[in-house]
mmCIF file of C-alpha atoms in Angstrom:
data_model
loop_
_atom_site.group_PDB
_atom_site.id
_atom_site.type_symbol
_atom_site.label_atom_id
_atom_site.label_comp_id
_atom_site.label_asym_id
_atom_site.label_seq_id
_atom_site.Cartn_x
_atom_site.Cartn_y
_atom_site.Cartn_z
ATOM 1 C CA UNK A 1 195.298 30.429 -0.937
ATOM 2 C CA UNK A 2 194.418 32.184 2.157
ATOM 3 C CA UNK A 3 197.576 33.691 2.788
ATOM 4 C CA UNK A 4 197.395 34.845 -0.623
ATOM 5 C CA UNK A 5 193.839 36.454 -0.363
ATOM 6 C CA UNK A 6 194.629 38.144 3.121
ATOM 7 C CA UNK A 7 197.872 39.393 1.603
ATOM 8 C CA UNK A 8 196.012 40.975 -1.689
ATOM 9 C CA UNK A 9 193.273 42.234 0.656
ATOM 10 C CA UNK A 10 195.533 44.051 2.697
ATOM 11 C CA UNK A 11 197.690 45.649 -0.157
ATOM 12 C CA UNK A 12 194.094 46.893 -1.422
ATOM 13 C CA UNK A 13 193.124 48.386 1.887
ATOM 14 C CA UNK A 14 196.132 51.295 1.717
ATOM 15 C CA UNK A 15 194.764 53.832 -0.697
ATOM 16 C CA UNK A 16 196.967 54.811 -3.657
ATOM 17 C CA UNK A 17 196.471 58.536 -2.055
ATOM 18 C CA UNK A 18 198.708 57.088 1.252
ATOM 19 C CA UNK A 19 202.165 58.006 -0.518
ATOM 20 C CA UNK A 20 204.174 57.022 2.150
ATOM 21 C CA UNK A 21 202.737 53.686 2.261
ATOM 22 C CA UNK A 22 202.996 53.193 -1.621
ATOM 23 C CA UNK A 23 206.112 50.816 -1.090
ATOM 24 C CA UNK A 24 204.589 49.029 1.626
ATOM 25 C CA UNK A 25 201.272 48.191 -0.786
ATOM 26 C CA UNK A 26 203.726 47.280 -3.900
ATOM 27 C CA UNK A 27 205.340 44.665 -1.342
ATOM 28 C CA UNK A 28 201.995 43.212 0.048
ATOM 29 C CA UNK A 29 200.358 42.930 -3.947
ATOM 30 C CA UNK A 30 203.453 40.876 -4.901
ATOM 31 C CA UNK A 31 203.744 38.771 -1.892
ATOM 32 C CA UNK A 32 200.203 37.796 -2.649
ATOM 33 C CA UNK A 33 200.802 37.273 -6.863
ATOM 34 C CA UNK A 34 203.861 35.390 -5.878
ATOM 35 C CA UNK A 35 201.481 32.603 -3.304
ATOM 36 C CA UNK A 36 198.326 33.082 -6.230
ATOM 37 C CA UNK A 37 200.974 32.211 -8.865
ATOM 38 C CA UNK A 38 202.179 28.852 -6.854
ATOM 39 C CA UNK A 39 198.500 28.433 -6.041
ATOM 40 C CA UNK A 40 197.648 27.245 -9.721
ATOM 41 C CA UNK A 41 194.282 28.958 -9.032
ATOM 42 C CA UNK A 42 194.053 31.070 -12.358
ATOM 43 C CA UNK A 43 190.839 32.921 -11.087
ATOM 44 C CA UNK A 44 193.174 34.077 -8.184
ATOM 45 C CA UNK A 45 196.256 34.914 -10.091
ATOM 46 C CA UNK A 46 194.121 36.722 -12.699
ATOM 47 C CA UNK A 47 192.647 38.705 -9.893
ATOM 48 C CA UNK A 48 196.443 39.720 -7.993
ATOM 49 C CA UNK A 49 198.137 40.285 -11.328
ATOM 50 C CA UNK A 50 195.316 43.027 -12.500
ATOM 51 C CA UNK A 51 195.603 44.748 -8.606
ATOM 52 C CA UNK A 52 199.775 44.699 -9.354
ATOM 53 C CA UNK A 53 199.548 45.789 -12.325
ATOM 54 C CA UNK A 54 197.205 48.851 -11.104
ATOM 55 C CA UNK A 55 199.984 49.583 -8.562
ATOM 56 C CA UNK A 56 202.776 49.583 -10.783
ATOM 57 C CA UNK A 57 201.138 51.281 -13.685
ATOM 58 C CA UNK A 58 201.644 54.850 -11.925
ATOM 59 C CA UNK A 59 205.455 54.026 -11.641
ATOM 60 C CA UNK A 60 208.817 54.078 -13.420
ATOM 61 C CA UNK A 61 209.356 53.125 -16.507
ATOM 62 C CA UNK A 62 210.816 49.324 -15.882
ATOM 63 C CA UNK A 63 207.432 49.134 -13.439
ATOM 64 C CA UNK A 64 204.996 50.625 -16.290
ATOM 65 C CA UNK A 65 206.149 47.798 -18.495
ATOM 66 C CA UNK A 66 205.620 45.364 -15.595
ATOM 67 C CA UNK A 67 202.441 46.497 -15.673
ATOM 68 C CA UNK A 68 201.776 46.172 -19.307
ATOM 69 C CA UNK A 69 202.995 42.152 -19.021
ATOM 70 C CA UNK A 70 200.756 42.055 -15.962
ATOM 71 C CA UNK A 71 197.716 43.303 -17.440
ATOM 72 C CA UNK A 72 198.130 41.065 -20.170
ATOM 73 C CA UNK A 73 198.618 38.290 -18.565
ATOM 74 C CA UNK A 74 195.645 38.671 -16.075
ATOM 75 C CA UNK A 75 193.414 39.095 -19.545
ATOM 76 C CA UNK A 76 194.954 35.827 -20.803
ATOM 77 C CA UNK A 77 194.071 33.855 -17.926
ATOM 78 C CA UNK A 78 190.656 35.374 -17.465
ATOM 79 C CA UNK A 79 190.259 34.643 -21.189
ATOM 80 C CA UNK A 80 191.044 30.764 -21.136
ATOM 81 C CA UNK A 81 189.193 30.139 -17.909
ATOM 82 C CA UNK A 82 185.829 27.956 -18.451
ATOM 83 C CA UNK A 83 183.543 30.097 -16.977
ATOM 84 C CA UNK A 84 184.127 33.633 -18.202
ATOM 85 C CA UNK A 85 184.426 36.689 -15.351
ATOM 86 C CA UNK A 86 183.350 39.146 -17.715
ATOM 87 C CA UNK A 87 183.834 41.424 -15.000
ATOM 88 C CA UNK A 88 186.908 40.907 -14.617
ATOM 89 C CA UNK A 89 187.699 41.160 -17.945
ATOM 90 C CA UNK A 90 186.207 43.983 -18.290
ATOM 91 C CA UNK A 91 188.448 45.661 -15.268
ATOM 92 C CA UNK A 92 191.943 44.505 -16.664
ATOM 93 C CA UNK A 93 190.766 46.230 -20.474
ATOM 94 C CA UNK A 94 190.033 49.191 -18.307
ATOM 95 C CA UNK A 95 193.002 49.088 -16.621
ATOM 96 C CA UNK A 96 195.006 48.435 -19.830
ATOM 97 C CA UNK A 97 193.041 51.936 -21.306
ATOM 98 C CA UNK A 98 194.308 53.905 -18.177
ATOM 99 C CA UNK A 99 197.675 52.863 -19.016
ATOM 100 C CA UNK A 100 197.371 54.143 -22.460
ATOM 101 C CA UNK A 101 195.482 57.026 -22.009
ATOM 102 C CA UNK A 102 197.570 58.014 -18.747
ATOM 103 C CA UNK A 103 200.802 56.695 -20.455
ATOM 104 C CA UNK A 104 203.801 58.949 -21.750
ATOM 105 C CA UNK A 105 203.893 58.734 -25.074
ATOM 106 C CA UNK A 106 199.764 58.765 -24.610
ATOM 107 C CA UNK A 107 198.287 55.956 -26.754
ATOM 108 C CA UNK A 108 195.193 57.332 -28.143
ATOM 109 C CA UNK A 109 194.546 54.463 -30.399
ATOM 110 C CA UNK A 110 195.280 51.662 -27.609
ATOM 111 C CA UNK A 111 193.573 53.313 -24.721
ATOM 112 C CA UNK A 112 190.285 53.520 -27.533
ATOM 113 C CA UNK A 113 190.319 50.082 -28.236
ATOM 114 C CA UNK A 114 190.940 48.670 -24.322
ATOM 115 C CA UNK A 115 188.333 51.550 -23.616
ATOM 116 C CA UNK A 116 185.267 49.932 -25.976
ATOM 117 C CA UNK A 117 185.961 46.477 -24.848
ATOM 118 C CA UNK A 118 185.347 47.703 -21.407
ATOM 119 C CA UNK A 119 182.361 49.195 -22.556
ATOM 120 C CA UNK A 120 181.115 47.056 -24.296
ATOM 121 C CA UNK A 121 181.101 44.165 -21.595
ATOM 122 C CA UNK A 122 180.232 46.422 -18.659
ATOM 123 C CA UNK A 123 176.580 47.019 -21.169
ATOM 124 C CA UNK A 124 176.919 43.540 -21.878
ATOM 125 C CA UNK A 125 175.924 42.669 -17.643
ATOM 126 C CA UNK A 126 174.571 46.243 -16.869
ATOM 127 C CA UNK A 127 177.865 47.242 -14.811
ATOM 128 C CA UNK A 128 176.721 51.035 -14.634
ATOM 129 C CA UNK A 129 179.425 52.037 -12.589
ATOM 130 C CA UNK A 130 181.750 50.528 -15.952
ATOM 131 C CA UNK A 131 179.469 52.282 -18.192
ATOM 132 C CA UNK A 132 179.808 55.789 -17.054
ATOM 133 C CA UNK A 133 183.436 55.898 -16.454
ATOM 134 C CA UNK A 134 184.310 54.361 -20.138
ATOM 135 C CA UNK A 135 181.721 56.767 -21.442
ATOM 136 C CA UNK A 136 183.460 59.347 -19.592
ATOM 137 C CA UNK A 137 187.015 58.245 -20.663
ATOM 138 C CA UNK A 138 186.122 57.642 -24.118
ATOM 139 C CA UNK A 139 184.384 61.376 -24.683
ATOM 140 C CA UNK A 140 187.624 62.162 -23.706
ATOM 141 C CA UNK A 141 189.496 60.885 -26.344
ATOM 142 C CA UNK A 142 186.645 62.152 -29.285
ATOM 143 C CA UNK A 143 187.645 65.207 -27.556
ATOM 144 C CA UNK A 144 191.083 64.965 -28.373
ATOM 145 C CA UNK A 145 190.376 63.249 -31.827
ATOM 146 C CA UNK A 146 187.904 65.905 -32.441
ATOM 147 C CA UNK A 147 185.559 63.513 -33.019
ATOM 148 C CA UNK A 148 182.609 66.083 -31.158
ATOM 149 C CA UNK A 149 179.086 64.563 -31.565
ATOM 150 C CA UNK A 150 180.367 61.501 -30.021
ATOM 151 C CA UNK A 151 181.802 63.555 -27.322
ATOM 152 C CA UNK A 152 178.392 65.182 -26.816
ATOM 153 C CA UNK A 153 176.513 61.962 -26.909
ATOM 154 C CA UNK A 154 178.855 59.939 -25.163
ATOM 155 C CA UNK A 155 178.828 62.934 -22.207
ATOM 156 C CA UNK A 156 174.898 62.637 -22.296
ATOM 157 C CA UNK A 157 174.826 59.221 -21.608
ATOM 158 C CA UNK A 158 177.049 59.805 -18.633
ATOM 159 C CA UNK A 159 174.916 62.714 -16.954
ATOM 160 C CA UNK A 160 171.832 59.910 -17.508
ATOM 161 C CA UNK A 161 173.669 57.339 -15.928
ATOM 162 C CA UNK A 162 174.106 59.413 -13.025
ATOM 163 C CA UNK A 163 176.335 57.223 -11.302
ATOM 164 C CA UNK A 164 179.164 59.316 -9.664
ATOM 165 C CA UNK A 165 180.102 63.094 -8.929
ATOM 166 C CA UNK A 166 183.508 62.855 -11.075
ATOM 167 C CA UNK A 167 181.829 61.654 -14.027
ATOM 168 C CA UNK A 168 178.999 63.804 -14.009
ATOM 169 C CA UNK A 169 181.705 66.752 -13.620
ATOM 170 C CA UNK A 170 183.799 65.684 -16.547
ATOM 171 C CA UNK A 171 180.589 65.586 -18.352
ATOM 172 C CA UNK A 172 179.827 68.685 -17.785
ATOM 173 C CA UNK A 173 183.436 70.043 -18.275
ATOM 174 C CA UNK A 174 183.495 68.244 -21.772
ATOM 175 C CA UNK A 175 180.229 69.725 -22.978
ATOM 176 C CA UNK A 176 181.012 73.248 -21.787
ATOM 177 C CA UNK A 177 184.291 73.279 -23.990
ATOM 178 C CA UNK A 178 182.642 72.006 -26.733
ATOM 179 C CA UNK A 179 179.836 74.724 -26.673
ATOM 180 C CA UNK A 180 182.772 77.301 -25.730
ATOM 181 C CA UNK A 181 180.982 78.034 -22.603
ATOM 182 C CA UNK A 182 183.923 79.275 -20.015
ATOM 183 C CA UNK A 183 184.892 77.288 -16.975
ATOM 184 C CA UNK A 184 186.276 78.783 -13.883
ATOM 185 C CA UNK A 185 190.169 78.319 -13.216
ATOM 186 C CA UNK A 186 189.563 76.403 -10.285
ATOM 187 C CA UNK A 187 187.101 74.084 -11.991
ATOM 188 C CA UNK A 188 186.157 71.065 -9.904
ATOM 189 C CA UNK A 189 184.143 68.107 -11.504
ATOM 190 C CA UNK A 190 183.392 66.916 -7.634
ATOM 191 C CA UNK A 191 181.497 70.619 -7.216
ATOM 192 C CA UNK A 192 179.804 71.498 -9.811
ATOM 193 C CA UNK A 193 176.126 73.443 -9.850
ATOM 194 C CA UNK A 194 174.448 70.650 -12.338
ATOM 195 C CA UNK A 195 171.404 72.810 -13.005
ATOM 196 C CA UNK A 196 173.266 75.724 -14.077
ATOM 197 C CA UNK A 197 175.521 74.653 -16.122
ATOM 198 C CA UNK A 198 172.601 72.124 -17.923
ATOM 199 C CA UNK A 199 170.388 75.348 -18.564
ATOM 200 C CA UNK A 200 174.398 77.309 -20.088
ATOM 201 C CA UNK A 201 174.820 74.096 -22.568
ATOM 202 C CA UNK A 202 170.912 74.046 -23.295
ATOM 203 C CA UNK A 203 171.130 77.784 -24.457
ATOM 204 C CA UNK A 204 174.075 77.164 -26.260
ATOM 205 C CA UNK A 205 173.386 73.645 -28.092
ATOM 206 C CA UNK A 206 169.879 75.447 -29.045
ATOM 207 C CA UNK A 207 171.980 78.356 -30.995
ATOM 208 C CA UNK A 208 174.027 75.928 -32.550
ATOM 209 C CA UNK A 209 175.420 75.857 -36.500
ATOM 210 C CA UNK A 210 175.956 72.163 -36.439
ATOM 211 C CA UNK A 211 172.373 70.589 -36.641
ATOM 212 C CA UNK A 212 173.516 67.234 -34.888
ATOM 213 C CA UNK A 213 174.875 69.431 -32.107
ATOM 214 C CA UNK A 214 171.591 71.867 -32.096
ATOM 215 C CA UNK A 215 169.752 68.078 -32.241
ATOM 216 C CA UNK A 216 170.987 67.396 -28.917
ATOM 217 C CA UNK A 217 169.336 70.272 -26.847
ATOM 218 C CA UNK A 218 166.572 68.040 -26.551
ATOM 219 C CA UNK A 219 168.516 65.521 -24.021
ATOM 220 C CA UNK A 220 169.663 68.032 -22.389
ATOM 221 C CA UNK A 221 166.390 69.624 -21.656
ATOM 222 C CA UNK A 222 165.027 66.069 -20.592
ATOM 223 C CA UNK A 223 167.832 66.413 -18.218
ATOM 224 C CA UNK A 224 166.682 69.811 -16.860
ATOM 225 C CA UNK A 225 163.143 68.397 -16.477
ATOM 226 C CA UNK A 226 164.309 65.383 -14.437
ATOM 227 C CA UNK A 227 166.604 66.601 -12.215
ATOM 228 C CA UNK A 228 166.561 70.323 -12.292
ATOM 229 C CA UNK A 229 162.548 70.231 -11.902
#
């Protein structure tokens, strides 16, 4: 099991950004799901399946539907074991909504569904770093689907969570292209002037048609108060 763990660990420790190391990672994450899989551990092979599947997911096509079995499988396992890692449950339905959303054909409808299960267990133990980044992901998709108060809200409750500079950016990006409020060219969500753009959507949520949308200025100005001062 060991030899298994130090294996997995290792693949982890190369960052997805290290290209040239990306084959080197692949090999390390299924020498360790090959020793988890003889192991008969499940909480173990759950664990190495969901990291593999996370590698292979960015792949070819024959890889990407690696993945998919991968994923699956982890869930399975996670699902029939005693004691429930809802955490890890959570993860692989987040993985499985990357895969969708990310995917090519994108799978609005799948990545949605993996998305709110995510969601709804990261609430379910207060995993805030799981609640902003479905919140993010799934404002996304309303986005898409055109689905906009949700969008708004759903962007709101990520700016309150205030859990990461990416997510607050998206945030920030989603609400200013629902309000038509124009973003730079080189937009970053990592650099981002949070007090200006809060007082841009506040102006323009106040002069909104749609009374839901004009309904939300409030939040927004909470947000002003409590971290713009």
């Amino acid at each position: 099991v060991t030899q298994a763990e130090g294996f997995h660990f290792h693949g982890l420790s190369i960052s997805p950004q290290e290209r040239d190391k990306s084959e080197e990672r692949l090999s390390l994450l299924r020498k360790a799901h090959d020793l988890a899989t003889q192991s008969k551990q499940t909480g173990l092979e759950a664990m190495v399946a969901n990291s593999l599947a996370g590698a292979l997911s960015s792949g070819k096509d024959d890889e990407r539907s690696e993945a998919k079995e991968l994923y699956h499988k982890s869930l399975e396992l996670k699902e029939n074991q005693e004691i429930k890692d809802i955490k890890g449950i959570a993860m692989t339905h987040g993985g499985l909504g990357f895969f969708s959303f990310f995917g090519k054909p994108q799978d609005l409808e799948s990545a949605r569904f993996h998305f709110e299960k995510d969601l709804e267990l990261a609430t379910q133990i207060n995993g805030e770093i799981g609640m902003s980044k479905m919140n993010s992901m799934l404002s996304q998709i309303d986005l898409i689907e055109n689905i906009i108060f949700s969008a708004v809200q759903r962007s709101i409750t990520v700016l309150n969570l205030d859990n990461n500079p990416f997510d607050t950016g998206k945030a920030i990006e989603t609400l200013c292209v629902i309000t038509k409020i124009k973003l730079p060219d080189n937009f970053n969500p990592m650099e981002i002037d949070l007090c200006e753009y809060l007082k841009k959507i506040q102006k323009a949520l106040s002069k909104h048609k749609d009374i839901d949308l004009k309904n939300a200025t409030s939040d927004i100005e909470t947000l002003l108060k409590n971290r713009c001062g």
